[in-house]
mmCIF file of C-alpha atoms in Angstrom:
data_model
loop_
_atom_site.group_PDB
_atom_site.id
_atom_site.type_symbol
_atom_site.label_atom_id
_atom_site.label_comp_id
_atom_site.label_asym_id
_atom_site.label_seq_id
_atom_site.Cartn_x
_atom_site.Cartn_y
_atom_site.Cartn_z
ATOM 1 C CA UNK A 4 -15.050 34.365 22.889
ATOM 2 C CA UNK A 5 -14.940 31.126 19.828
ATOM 3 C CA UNK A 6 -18.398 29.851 19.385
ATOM 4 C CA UNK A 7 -17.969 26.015 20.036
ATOM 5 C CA UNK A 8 -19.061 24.613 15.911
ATOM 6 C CA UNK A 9 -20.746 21.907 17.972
ATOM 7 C CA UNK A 10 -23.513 24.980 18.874
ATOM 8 C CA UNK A 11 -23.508 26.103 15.480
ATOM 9 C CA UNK A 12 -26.743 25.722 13.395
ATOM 10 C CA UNK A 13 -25.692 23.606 10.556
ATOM 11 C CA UNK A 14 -26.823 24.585 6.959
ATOM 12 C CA UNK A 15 -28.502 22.465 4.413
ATOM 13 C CA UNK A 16 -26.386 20.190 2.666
ATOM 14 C CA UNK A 17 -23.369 20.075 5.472
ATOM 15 C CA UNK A 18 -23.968 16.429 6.842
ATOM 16 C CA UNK A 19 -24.169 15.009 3.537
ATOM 17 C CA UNK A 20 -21.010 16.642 1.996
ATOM 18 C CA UNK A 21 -19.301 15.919 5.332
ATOM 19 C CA UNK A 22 -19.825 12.063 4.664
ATOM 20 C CA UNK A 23 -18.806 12.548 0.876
ATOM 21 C CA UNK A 24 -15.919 14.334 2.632
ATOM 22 C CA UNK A 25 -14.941 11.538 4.373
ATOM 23 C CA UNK A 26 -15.402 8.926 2.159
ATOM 24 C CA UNK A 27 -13.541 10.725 -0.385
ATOM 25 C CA UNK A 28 -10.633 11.328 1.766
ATOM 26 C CA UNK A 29 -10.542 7.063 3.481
ATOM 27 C CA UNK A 30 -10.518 6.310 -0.560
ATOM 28 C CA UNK A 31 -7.855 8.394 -0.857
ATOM 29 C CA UNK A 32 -5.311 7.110 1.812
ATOM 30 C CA UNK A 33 -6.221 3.572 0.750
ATOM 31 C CA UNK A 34 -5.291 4.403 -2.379
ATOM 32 C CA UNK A 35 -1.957 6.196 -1.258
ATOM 33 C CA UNK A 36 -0.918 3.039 0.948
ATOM 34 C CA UNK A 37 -1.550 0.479 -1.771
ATOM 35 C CA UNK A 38 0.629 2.511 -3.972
ATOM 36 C CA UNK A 39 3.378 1.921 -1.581
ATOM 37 C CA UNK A 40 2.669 -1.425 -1.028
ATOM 38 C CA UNK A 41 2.625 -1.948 -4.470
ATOM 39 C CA UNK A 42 5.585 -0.411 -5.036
ATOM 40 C CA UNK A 43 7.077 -2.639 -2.205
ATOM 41 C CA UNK A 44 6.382 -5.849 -4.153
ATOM 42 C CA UNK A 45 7.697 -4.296 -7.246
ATOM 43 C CA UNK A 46 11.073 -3.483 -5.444
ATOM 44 C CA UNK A 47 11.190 -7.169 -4.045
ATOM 45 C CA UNK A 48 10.217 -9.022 -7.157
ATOM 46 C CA UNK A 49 13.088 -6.774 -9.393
ATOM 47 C CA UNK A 50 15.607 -8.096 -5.846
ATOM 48 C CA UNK A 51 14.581 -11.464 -6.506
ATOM 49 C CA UNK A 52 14.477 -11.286 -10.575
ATOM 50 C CA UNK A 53 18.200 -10.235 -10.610
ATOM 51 C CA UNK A 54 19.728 -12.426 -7.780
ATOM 52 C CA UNK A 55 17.602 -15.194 -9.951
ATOM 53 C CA UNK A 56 19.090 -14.125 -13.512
ATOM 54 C CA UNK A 57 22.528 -14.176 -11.600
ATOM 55 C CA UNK A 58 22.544 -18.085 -9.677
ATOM 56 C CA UNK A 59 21.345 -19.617 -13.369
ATOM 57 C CA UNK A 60 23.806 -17.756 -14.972
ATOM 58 C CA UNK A 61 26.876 -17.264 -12.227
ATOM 59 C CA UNK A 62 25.717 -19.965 -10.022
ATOM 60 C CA UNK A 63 25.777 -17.604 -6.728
ATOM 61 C CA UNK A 64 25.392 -19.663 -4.205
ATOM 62 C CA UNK A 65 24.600 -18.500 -0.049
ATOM 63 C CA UNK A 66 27.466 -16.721 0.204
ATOM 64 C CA UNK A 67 26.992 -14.356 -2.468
ATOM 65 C CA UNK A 68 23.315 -13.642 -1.446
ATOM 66 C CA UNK A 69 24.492 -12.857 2.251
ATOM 67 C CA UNK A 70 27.198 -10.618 0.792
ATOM 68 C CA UNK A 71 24.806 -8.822 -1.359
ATOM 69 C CA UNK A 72 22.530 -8.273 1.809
ATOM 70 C CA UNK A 73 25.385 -6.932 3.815
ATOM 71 C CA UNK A 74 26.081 -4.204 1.251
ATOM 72 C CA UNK A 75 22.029 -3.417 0.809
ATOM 73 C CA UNK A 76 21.702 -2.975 4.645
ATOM 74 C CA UNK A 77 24.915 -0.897 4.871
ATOM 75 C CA UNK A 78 23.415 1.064 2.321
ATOM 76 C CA UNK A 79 19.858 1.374 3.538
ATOM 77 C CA UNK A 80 20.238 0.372 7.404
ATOM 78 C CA UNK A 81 16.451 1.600 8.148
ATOM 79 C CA UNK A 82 15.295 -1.711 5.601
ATOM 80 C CA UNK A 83 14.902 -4.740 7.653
ATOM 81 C CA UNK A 84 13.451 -6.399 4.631
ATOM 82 C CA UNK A 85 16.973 -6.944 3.211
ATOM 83 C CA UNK A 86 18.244 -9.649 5.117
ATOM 84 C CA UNK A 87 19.683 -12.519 3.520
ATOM 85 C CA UNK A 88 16.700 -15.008 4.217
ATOM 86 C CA UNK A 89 14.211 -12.263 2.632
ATOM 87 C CA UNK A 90 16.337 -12.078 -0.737
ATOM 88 C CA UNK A 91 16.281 -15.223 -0.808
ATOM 89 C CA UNK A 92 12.292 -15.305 -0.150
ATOM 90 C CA UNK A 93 12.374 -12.776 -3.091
ATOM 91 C CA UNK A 94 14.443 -15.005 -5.512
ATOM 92 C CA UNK A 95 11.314 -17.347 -5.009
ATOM 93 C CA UNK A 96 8.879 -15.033 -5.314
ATOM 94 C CA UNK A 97 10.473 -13.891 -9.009
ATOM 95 C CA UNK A 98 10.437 -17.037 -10.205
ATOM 96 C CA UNK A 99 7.151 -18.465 -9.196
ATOM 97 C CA UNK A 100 5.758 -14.756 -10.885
ATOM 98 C CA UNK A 101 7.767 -15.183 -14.281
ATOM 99 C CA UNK A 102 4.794 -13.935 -16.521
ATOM 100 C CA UNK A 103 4.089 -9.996 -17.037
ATOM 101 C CA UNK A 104 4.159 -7.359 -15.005
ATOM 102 C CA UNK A 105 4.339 -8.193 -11.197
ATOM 103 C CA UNK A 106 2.027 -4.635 -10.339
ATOM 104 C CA UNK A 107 -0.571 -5.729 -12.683
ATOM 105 C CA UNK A 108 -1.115 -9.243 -10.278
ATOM 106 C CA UNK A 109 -2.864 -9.372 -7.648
ATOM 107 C CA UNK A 110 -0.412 -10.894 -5.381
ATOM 108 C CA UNK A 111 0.899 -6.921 -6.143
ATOM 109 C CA UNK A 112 -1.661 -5.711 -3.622
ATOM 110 C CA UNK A 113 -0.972 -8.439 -1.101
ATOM 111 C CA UNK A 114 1.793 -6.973 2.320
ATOM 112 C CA UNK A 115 4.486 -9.918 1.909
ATOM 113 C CA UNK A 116 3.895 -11.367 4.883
ATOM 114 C CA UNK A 117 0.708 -12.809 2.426
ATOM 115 C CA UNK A 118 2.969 -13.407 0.146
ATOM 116 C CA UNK A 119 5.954 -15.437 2.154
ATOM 117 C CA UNK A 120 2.945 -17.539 3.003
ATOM 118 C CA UNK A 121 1.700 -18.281 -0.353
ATOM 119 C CA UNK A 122 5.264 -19.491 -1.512
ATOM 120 C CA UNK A 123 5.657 -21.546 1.738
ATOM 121 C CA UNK A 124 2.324 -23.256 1.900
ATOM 122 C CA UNK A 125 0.808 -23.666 -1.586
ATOM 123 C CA UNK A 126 2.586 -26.088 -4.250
ATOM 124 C CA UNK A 127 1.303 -24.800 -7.270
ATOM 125 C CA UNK A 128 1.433 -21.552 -9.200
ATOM 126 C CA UNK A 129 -1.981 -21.434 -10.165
ATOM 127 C CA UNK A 130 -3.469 -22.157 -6.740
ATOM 128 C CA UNK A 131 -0.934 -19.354 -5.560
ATOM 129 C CA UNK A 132 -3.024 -17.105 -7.887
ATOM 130 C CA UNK A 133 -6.279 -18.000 -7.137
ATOM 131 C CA UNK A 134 -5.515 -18.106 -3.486
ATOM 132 C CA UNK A 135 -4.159 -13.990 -3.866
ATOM 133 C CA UNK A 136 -6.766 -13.047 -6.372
ATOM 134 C CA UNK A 137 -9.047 -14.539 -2.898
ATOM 135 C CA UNK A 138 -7.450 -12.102 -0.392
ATOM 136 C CA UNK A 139 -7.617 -9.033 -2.238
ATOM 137 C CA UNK A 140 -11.285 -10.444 -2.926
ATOM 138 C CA UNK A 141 -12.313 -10.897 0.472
ATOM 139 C CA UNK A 142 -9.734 -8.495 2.311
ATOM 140 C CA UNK A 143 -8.028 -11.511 3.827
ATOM 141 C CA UNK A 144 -5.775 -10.997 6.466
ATOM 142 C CA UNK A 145 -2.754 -13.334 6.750
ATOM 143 C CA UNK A 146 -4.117 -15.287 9.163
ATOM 144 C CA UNK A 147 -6.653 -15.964 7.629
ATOM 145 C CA UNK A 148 -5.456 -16.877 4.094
ATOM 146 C CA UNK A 149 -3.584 -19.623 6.082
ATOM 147 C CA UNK A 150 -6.057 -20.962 7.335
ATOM 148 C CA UNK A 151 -8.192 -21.168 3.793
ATOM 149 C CA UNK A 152 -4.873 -22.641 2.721
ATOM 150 C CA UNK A 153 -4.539 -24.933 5.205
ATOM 151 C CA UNK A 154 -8.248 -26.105 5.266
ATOM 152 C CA UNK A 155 -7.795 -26.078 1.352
ATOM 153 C CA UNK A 156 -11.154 -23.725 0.760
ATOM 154 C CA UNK A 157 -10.857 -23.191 -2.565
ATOM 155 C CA UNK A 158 -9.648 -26.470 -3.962
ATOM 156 C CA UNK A 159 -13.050 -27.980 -2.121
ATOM 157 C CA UNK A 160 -15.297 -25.391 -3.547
ATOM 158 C CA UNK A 161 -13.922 -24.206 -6.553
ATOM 159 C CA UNK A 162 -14.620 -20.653 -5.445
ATOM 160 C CA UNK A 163 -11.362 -18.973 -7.290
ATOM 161 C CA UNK A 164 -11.464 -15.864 -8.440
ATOM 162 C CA UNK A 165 -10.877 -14.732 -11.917
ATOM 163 C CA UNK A 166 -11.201 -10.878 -11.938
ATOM 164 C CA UNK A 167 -8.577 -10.063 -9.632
ATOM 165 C CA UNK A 168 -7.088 -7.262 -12.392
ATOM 166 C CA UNK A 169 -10.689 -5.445 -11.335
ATOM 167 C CA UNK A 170 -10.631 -5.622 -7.301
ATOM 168 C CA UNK A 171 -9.088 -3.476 -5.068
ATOM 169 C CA UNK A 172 -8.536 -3.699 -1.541
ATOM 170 C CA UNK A 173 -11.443 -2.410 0.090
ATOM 171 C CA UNK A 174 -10.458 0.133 2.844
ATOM 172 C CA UNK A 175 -12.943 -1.482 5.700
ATOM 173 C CA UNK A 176 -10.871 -4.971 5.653
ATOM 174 C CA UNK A 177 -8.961 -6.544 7.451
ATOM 175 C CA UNK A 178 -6.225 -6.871 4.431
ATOM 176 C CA UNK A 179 -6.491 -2.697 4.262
ATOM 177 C CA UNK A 180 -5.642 -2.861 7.970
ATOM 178 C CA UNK A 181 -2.746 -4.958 7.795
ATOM 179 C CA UNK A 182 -1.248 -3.079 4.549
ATOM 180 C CA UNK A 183 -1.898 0.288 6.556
ATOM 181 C CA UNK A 184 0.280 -1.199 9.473
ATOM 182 C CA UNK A 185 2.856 -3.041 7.838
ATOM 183 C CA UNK A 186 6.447 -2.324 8.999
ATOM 184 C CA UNK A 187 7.933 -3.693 5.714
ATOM 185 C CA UNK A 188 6.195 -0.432 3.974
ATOM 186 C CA UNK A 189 7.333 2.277 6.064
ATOM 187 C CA UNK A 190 11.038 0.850 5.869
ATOM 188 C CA UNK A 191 10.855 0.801 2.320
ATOM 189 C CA UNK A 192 10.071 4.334 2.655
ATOM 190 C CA UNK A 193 13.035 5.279 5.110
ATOM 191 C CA UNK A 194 10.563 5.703 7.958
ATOM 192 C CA UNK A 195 10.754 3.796 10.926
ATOM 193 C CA UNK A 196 9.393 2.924 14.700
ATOM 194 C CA UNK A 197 6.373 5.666 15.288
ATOM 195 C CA UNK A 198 6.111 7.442 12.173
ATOM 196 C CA UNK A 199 4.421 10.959 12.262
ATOM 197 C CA UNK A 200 1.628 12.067 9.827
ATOM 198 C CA UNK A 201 4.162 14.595 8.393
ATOM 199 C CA UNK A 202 6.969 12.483 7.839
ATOM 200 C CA UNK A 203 4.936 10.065 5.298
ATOM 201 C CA UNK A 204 3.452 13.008 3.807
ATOM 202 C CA UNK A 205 7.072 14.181 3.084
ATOM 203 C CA UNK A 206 7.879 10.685 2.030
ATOM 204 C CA UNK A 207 5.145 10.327 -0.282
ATOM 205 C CA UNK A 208 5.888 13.949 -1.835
ATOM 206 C CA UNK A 209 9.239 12.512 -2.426
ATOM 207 C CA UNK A 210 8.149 9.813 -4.563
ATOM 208 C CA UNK A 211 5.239 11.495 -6.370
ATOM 209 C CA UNK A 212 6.334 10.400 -9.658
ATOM 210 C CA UNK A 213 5.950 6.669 -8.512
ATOM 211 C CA UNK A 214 2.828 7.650 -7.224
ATOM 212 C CA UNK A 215 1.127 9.040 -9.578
ATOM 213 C CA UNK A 216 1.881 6.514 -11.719
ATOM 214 C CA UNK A 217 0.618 3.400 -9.749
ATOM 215 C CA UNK A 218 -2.345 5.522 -9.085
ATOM 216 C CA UNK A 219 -3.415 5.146 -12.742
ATOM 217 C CA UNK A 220 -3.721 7.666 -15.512
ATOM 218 C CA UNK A 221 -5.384 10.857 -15.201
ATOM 219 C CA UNK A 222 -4.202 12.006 -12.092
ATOM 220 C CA UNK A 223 -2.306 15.696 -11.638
ATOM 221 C CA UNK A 224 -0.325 16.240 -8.216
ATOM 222 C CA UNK A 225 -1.785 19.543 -7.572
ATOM 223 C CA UNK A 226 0.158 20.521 -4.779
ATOM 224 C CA UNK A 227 0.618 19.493 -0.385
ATOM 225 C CA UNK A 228 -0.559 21.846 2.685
ATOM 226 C CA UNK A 229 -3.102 23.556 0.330
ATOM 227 C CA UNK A 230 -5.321 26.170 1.632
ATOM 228 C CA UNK A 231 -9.023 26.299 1.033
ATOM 229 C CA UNK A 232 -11.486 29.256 1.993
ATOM 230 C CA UNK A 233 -14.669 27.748 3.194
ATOM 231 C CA UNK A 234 -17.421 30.452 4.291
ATOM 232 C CA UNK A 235 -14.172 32.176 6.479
ATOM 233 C CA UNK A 236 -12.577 28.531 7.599
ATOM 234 C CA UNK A 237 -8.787 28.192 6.623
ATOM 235 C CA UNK A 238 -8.436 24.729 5.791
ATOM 236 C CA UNK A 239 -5.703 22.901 4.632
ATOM 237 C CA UNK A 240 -5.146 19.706 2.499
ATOM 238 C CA UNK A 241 -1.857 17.247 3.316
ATOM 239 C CA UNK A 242 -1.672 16.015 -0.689
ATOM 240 C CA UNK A 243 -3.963 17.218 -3.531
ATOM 241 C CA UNK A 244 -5.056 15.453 -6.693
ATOM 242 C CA UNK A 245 -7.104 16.295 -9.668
ATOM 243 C CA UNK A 246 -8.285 13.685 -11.899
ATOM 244 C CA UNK A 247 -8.374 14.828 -15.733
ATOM 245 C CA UNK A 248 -11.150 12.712 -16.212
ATOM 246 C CA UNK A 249 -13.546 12.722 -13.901
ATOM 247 C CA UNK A 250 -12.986 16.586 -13.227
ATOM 248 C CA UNK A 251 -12.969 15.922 -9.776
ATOM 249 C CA UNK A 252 -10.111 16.861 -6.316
ATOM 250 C CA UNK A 253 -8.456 13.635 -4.673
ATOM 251 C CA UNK A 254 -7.115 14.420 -1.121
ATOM 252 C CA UNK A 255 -4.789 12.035 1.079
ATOM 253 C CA UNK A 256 -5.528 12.566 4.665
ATOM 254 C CA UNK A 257 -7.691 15.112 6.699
ATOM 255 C CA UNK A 258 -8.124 18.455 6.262
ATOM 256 C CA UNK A 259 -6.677 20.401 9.092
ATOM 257 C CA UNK A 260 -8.218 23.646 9.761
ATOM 258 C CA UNK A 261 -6.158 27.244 10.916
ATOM 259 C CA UNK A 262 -5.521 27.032 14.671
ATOM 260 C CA UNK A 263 -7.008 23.727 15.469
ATOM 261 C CA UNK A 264 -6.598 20.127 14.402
ATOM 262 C CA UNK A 265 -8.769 17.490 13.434
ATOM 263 C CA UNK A 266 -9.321 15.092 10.899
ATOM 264 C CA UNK A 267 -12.362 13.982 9.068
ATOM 265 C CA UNK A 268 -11.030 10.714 8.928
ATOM 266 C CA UNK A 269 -8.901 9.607 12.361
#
């Protein structure tokens, strides 16, 4: 008969490395969906940068632009985000972001609903910064950077943020939320309606070079569905990471132990 763990006497030590556990492992999947989301933006703002290049230098007018998205969608049907009123959104987007590298902005780690309403309801680029450097601040959700926009918060208290290149979105947000959830990110990845654990750990696999890459430097894919021996526990790990640096294991997701399932973070 299987000894129910909730009857077992714990050792020293276990609460406390449980917690690091978990904390470890919530860092690690906000980490892994900002990537994405990141990479979303990128994808967009490179959309909008050529279809941009192309109308000052070709003049393409409406026509053109709904061509184009007919023969994106036909190409990637599961992309919603390709409609002809989105590239156009993203023809905006490139040229209000002219200047550097779009992933190292911090309209990068916004979802684009944020950003659709940053190009619709602020007139200036530099209020358009200071009101995304805000969100990622503050973990903004959409609604709510509207309605700092609309009440014009940061004009009246001169309250903008200057180190957005040092914030990330904090995982307990309301902005982490909304990234976690956005449809726009699992149709980029060719996942749609209820998407299983499994299918965006394959899709993440599949673009590990992306991934490591937007997850900074230092980081070694180690391997997914790796087993660990813990006092006689089989336990498993969806995507593993080692850091060069800090000498230290990254994990995405829970660990999932040998003949039942659960996850130290739901």
């Amino acid at each position: 008969m299987m000894t129910d763990s909730r009857e077992l006497d714990l050792p020293a030590g276990y609460v406390e490395l449980l917690e690091d556990l978990k904390a470890t492992v919530k860092a690690a999947r906000t980490t892994a969906l900002r990537t994405i989301n990141t990479q979303l933006i990128e994808l967009y703002w490179t959309i909008g940068q050529g279809v941009r290049l192309q109308q000052e230098q070709q003049g393409w007018g409406s026509g053109v632009i709904k061509k184009l998205s007919e023969d994106l969608r036909r190409e990637f049907p599961e992309m919603k985000g390709l409609s002809p009123r989105n590239i156009q959104y993203m023809t905006t987007f490139a040229g209000a972001w002219q200047g550097g590298p779009i992933a190292q902005q911090a309209v990068a780690q916004l979802p684009w609903g944020h950003v659709t309403v940053l190009l619709d309801k602020v007139d200036t680029q530099e209020k358009r910064n200071s009101y995304a450097a805000a969100a990622v601040q503050y973990g903004w959700s959409r609604n709510v950077l509207l309605n700092m926009i609309m009440n014009r918060t940061l004009e009246r208290t001169g309250a903008a943020p200057s180190n957005f290149a040092q914030q990330l979105v904090a995982q307990d947000t309301e902005l982490a939320q909304q990234i976690a959830k956005d449809p726009y990110n699992f149709e980029f990845l060719g996942l749609s309606g209820e998407v299983a654990e499994r299918e965006l750990e394959l899709a993440l696999t599949s673009r590990i070079t992306e991934t490591l890459r937007e997850l900074g430097p230092g980081f070694a894919f180690v391997g997914r569905q790796v087993h660990f021996d813990v006092d006689g526990d089989d336990y498993y790990v969806d995507m593993l990471f080692f850091h060069m640096d800090q000498n230290r294991f990254n994990c995405t997701k829970g660990l999932r132990r040998l003949g039942e399932h659960f996850a130290l973070a739901a």
